[in-house]
Structures are given as structure tokens and as C-alpha cells.
XYZ file of C-alpha atoms in Angstrom:
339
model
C 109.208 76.473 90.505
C 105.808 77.946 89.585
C 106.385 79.463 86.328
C 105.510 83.166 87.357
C 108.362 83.186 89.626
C 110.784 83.202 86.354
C 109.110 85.839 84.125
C 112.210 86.726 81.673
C 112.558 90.772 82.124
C 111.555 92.403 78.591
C 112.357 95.821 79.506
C 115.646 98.345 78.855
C 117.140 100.854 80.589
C 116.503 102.486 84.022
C 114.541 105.414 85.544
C 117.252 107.274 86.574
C 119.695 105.185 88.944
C 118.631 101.343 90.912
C 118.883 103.696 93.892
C 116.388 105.543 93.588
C 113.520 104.917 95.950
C 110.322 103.674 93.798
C 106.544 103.934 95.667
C 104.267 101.533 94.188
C 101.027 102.196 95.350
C 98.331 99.422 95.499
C 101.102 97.064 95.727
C 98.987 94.342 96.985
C 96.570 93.904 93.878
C 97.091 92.411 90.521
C 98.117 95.184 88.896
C 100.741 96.524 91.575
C 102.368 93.132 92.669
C 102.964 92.518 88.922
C 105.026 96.172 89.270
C 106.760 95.206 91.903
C 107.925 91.630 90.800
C 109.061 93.482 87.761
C 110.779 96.213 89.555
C 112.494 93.604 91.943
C 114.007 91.770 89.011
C 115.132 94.420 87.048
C 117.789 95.188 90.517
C 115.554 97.574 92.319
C 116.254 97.532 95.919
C 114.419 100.726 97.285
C 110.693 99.749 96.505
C 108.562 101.755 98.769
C 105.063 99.748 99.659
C 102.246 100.094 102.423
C 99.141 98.229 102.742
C 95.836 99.837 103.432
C 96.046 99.231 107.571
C 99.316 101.268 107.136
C 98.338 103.727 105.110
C 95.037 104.941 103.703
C 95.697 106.663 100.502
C 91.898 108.360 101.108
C 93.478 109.999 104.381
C 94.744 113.336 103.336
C 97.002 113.601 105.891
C 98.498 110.341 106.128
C 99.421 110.746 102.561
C 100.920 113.466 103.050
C 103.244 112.310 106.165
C 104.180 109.489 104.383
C 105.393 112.179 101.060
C 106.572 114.082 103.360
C 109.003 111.386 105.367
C 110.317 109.465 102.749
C 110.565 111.218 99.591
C 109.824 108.715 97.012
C 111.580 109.722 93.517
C 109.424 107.788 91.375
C 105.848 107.037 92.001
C 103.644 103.882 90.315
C 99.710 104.467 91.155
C 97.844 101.749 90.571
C 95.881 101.952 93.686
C 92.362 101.910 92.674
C 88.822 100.622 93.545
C 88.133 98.220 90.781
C 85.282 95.354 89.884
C 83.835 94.029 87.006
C 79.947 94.781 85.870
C 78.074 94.048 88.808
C 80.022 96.019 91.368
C 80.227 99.074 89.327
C 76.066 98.994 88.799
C 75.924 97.951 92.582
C 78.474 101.001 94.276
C 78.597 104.000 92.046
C 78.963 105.969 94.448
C 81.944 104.270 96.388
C 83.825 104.180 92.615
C 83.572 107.754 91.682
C 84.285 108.495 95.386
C 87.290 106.628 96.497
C 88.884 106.671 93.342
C 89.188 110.783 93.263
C 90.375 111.055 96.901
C 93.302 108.009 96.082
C 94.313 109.708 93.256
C 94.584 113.299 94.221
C 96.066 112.738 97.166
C 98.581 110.303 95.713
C 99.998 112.735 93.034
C 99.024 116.325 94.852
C 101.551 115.146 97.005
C 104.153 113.885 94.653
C 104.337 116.904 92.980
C 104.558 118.527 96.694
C 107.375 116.401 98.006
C 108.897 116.258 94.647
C 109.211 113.102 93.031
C 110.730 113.245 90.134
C 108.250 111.023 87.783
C 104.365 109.525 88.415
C 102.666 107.408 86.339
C 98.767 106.882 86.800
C 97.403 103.720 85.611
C 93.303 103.965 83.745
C 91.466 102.197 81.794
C 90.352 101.947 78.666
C 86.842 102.265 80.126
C 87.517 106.241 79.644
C 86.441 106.012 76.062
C 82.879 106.910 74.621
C 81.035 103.733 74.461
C 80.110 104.169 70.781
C 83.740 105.539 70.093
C 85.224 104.773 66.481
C 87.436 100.929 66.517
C 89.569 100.638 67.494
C 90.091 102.877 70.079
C 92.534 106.218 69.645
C 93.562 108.648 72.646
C 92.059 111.224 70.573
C 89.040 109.680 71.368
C 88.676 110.715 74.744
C 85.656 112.874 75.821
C 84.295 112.589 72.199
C 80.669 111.159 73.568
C 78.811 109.549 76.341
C 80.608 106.586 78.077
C 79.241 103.217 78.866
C 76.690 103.887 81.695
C 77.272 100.525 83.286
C 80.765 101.782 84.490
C 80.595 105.242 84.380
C 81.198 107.164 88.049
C 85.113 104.434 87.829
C 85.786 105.773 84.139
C 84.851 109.412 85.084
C 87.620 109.264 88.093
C 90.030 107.973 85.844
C 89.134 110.711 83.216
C 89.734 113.209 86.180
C 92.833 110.993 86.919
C 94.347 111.707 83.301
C 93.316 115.635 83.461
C 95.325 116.006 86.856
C 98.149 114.517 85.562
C 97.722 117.017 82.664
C 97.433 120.195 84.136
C 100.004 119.298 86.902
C 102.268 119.142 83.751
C 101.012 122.234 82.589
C 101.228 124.576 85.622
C 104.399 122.816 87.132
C 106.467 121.290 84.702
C 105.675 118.210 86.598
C 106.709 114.546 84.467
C 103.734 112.915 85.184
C 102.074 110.343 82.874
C 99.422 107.992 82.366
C 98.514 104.408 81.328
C 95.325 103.212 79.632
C 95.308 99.503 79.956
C 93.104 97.077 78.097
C 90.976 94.334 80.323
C 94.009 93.279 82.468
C 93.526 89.653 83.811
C 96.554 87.272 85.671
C 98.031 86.563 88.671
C 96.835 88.261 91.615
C 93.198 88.388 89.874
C 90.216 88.822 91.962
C 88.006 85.408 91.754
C 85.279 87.184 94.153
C 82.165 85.496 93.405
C 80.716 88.801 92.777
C 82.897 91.524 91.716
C 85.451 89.685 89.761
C 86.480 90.383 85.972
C 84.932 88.568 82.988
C 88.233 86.150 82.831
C 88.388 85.450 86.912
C 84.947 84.970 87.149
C 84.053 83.044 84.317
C 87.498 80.821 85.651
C 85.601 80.052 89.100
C 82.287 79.745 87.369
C 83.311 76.933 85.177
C 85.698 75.285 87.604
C 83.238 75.266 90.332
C 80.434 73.330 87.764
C 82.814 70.715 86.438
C 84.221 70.312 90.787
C 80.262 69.699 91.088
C 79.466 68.312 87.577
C 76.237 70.351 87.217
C 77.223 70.080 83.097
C 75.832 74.047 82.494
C 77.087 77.803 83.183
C 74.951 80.844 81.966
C 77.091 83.990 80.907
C 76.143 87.253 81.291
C 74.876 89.135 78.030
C 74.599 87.839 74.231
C 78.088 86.287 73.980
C 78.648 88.988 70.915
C 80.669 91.633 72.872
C 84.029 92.046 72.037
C 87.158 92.615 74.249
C 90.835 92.946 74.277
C 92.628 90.933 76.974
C 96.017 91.221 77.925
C 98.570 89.378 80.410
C 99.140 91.939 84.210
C 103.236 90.954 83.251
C 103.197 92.510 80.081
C 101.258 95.051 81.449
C 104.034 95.542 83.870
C 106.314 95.411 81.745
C 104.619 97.969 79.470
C 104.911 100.633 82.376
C 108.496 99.968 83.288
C 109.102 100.817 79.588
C 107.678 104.112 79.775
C 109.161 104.961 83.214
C 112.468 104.355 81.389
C 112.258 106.448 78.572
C 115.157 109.104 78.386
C 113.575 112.588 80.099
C 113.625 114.410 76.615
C 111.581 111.672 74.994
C 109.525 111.176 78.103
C 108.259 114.973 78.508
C 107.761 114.797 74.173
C 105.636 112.133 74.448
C 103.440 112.710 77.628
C 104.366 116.503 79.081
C 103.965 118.623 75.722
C 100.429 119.745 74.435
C 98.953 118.917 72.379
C 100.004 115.309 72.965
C 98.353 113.441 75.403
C 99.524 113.005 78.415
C 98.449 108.990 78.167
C 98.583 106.086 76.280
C 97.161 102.862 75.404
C 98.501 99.852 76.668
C 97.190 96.517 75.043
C 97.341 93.585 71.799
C 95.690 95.497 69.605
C 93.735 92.604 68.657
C 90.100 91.149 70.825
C 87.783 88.228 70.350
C 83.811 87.899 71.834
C 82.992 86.823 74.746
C 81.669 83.635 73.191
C 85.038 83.206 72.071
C 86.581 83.659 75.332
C 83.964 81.615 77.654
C 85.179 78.688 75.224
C 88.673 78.956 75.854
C 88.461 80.099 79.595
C 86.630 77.024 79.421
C 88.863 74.665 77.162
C 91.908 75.791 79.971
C 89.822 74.576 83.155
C 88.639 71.480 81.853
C 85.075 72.110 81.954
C 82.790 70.152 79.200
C 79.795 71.493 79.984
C 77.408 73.401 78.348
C 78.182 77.583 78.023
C 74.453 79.301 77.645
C 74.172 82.721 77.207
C 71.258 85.277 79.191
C 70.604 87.963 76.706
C 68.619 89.764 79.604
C 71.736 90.572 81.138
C 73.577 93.738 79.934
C 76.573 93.311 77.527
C 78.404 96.407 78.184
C 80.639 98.595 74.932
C 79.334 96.138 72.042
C 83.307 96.217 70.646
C 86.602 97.651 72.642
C 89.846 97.505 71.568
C 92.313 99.584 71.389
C 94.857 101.525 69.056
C 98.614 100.415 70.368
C 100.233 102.149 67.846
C 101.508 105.403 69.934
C 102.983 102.554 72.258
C 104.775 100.832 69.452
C 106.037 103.980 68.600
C 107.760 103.794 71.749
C 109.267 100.421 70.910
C 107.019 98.404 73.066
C 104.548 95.863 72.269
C 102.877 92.488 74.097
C 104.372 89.497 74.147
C 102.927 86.669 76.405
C 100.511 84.103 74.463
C 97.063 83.981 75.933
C 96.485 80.812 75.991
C 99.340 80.174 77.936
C 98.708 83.229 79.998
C 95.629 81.629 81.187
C 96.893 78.728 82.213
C 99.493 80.322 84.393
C 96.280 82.529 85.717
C 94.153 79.313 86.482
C 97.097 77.332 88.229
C 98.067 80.367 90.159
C 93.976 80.381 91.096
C 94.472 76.894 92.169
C 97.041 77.083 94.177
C 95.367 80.331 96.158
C 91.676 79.345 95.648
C 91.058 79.509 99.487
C 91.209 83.041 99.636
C 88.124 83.546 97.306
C 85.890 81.485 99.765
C 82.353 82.862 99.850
């Protein structure tokens, strides 16, 4: 059995009963098929899920019909137009776009058909670029952001704020997640829009396949980032969803506490650091060069996990380990990242 077909379930506790009809929106990328496979074996049976030919989250209407027919009581968004570096220099204007109309349609409408909790998932790309280390939800609109990803962090800013003020003028329970640079099964290997971890997988699979002996990495090699596993992320989420409703509107529904939190380690490495592991994991014995010409993004970004562990949650799968499940799950599905 392919070992992420097992994942033990590190969660407590339930939303509110296993009957309860659960919408997980974006259920067909990393992110949201790690929510469902969570949700599935911790006994829910009522998991709501459409693709994109069913239902087009930027359709006003359609979202609304589908609100409107079936009522979900608990809604997951992690629907979300997402790429690495390249694609977010390359279609700034599809980011800022499509992310806003997903998300305001998604919870307008779960307020309006009255589910009974949301959560939103970010990114930690909301944070100033030259934001104090590691990174604190106080932090949030303290500076400029990163300009490389910009128009996708603004959304999610707007994301948070919604959330926020739906809280505010409706007593709504809605909350978000900041998540750390997710990476795991389900990743995106697209030769062009895939995350550092995905795309430096391909990269150095593809040159030891064709034993060219030599991969160039974007940027210095001296940026630092915080990586963590899309299961614990999961896992992370179902936490939250579970908290008692007291605790839950504390934490997330009463100013001035944030309506979000971080969800990572805590801890990061450079991305010299990684390419050699990412590397060590594939097999690849070839040489790792580095193209300072290219940009290297936030020079350090990791985040503060403490208001998390407050909430008695905290990561748990090994990385090393986690990549290996990543690259034999990209192994066995490599023919869908032809191109």
C-alpha cells in the first residue's frame, strides 16, 4: 500500500456532529485533497466537492445555486490560483483577479446560506517582505510586500479582512489559515509554474533520467524558507475546525485578535540547503549551480507557530521522509506533468 494511503489521524474532536455536511472547495489540488483524505478518515461521510466543469467558484451565480441547494454547514476554502515565482511575475493580473472573485463568492455566500463555520486558507506571502523573523500575525500590513508575488498576497490579505469584518458585522465564525511553503502529494510538477520543492524534484530527476551531470537554481542559494508536509497541514486545519465554539470565536472572532493564524515548523533552511536534499532524495549526483541574476524572493521567511501551539497543535511529519513520500507519489503520477 503506498504509504499516503495510511496517514495515522493526529487530530481530536469533531466540528459539531460526522453528519454534518462539509464543502471543501478546491478539492482537487494539493491542498484540498489532503482535506478531504483527512476528513474521510476521521468518519466524515457528507463531504461536499465539485470540480471546476461543475462549478466555477468565479460564477456568481453558480455559487450561489449551489449555497443555496445544499446548505453546506461547514465550509474548507482552499480554492485558489496558485504558482511559484515565475507564474506570479508572468499573470498578475489573473492572481489578483481570480483569487478575489473565488473568495468572495465562496464565503459571501456561506454567510448567506448559513453555514455554520468557514475557514480560508493564505499564505504566509501576506507578510511585509522585510518583516521582523520570524514572522508574527501582528505583522501584517506593517510594510511593502515582496513585489515578485504581490497582486496573490494582496487577495489573500483581502481574503483575511473579509473573513474579519464578516465576523464583525454578522457574528459570522469564520477563520483563517496562514500556511508556510506547503509542498506533498498532489504537488504541481508543471515545468513552469511549480513550487521551489516540485520543481526543483523534476529538474533534478529529469538531468540524472538524461545524465546531463548539472542543474542551475534560480537566485543566490541564500534565501531562506520554511517547508512543511500538505498532511500536517491538513491536519493543522481540522484542528482548528474542531475547537469548542467558545474557544473558537476567542481565538479568531474577537478583536483585537486576529482572525488568522500561522500554520508551519517554526524552523527553515536555504535554498542551498534544500536543492541538496531535494537532490540527495532523487538520486541525482550532479552538479547544483546557482544564477544570481535570477531574483531570490523575501531573503528569510519563517514563521511564528506559537499562537498555534497555543492551541495544542504543532507539525509532526519528518521532512526528509516527507519528501520521499512526495517524490514516489511524483513517480508514480509523473505522466500528468508532460510538457
Amino acid at each position: 500500500m503506498s504509504p499516503w494511503k495510511c496517514r495515522p489521524v493526529r487530530w481530536q474532536g469533531l466540528f459539531v456532529h460526522r453528519a454534518d455536511t462539509v464543502y471543501v472547495a478546491g478539492h482537487g489540488g494539493m491542498v484540498g485533497s489532503a482535506l478531504v483524505r483527512g476528513l474521510k478518515a476521521a468518519g466524515y461521510g457528507r463531504i461536499l466537492t465539485r470540480s471546476r466543469r461543475e462549478l466555477d467558484l468565479t460564477d456568481q451565480r453558480a455559487v450561489r445555486a449551489f449555497f443555496e441547494e445544499e446548505r453546506p454547514d461547514h465550509v474548507f476554502l482552499a480554492a485558489a490560483k496558485v504558482g511559484g515565482i515565475h507564474a506570479n511575475n508572468t499573470y498578475p493580473a489573473q492572481f489578483i483577479h481570480e483569487n478575489l472573485i473565488i473568495q468572495d463568492n465562496v464565503i459571501h455566500n456561506a454567510y448567506a446560506c448559513g453555514s455554520q463555520r468557514l475557514l480560508f486558507l493564505g499564505s504566509s506571502c501576506i507578510y511585509p517582505k522585510l518583516a521582523p523573523q520570524p514572522l508574527r500575525e501582528e505583522h501584517l500590513l506593517t510594510g511593502p510586500l515582496e513585489p515578485t508575488n504581490e497582486p496573490y498576497a494582496v487577495a489573500k490579505i483581502a481574503g483575511i479582512k473579509t473573513c474579519e469584518s464578516y465576523n464583525r458585522q454578522y457574528g459570522t465564525m469564520f477563520a483563517a489559515v496562514m500556511p508556510t511553503n506547503l509542498y506533498g502529494l498532489g504537488d504541481n510538477f508543471h515545468p513552469e509554474n511549480a513550487h521551489v520543492i516540485p520543481a526543483l524534484m523534476r529538474r533534478f530527476h529529469e538531468s540524472r533520467n538524461a545524465g546531463t551531470g548539472e542543474v542551475t537554481v534560480w537566485g543566490t542559494g541564500t534565501a531562506r524558507r520554511e517547508f512543511l508536509h500538505v498532511d500536517d497541514m491538513a491536519a493543522a486545519c481540522l484542528h482548528i475546525m474542531s475547537l469548542p465554539e467558545g474557544l473558537f470565536r476567542e481565538w479568531f472572532c474577537s478583536s483585537p485578535r486576529p482572525c488568522f493564524v500561522n500554520v508551519g515548523t517554526g524552523s527553515d533552511m536555504s535554498i542551498a540547503e534544500l536543492a541538496r536534499t531535494v537532490a540527495e532524495v532523487v538520486g541525482y549526483g550532479g552538479d547544483i549551480l546557482f544564477d544570481a541574476s535570477k531574483p531570490d524572493g523575501t531573503p528569510v521567511k519563517c514563521l511564528d507557530v506559537s499562537r498555534l501551539g497555543g492551541l495544542g497543535w504543532r507539525a509532526g511529519i519528518d521532512f526528509r521522509r516527507g519528501l520521499t513520500e512526495t517524490y514516489a507519489w511524483f513517480l508514480e503520477n509523473q505522466g500528468r506533468f508532460r510538457g
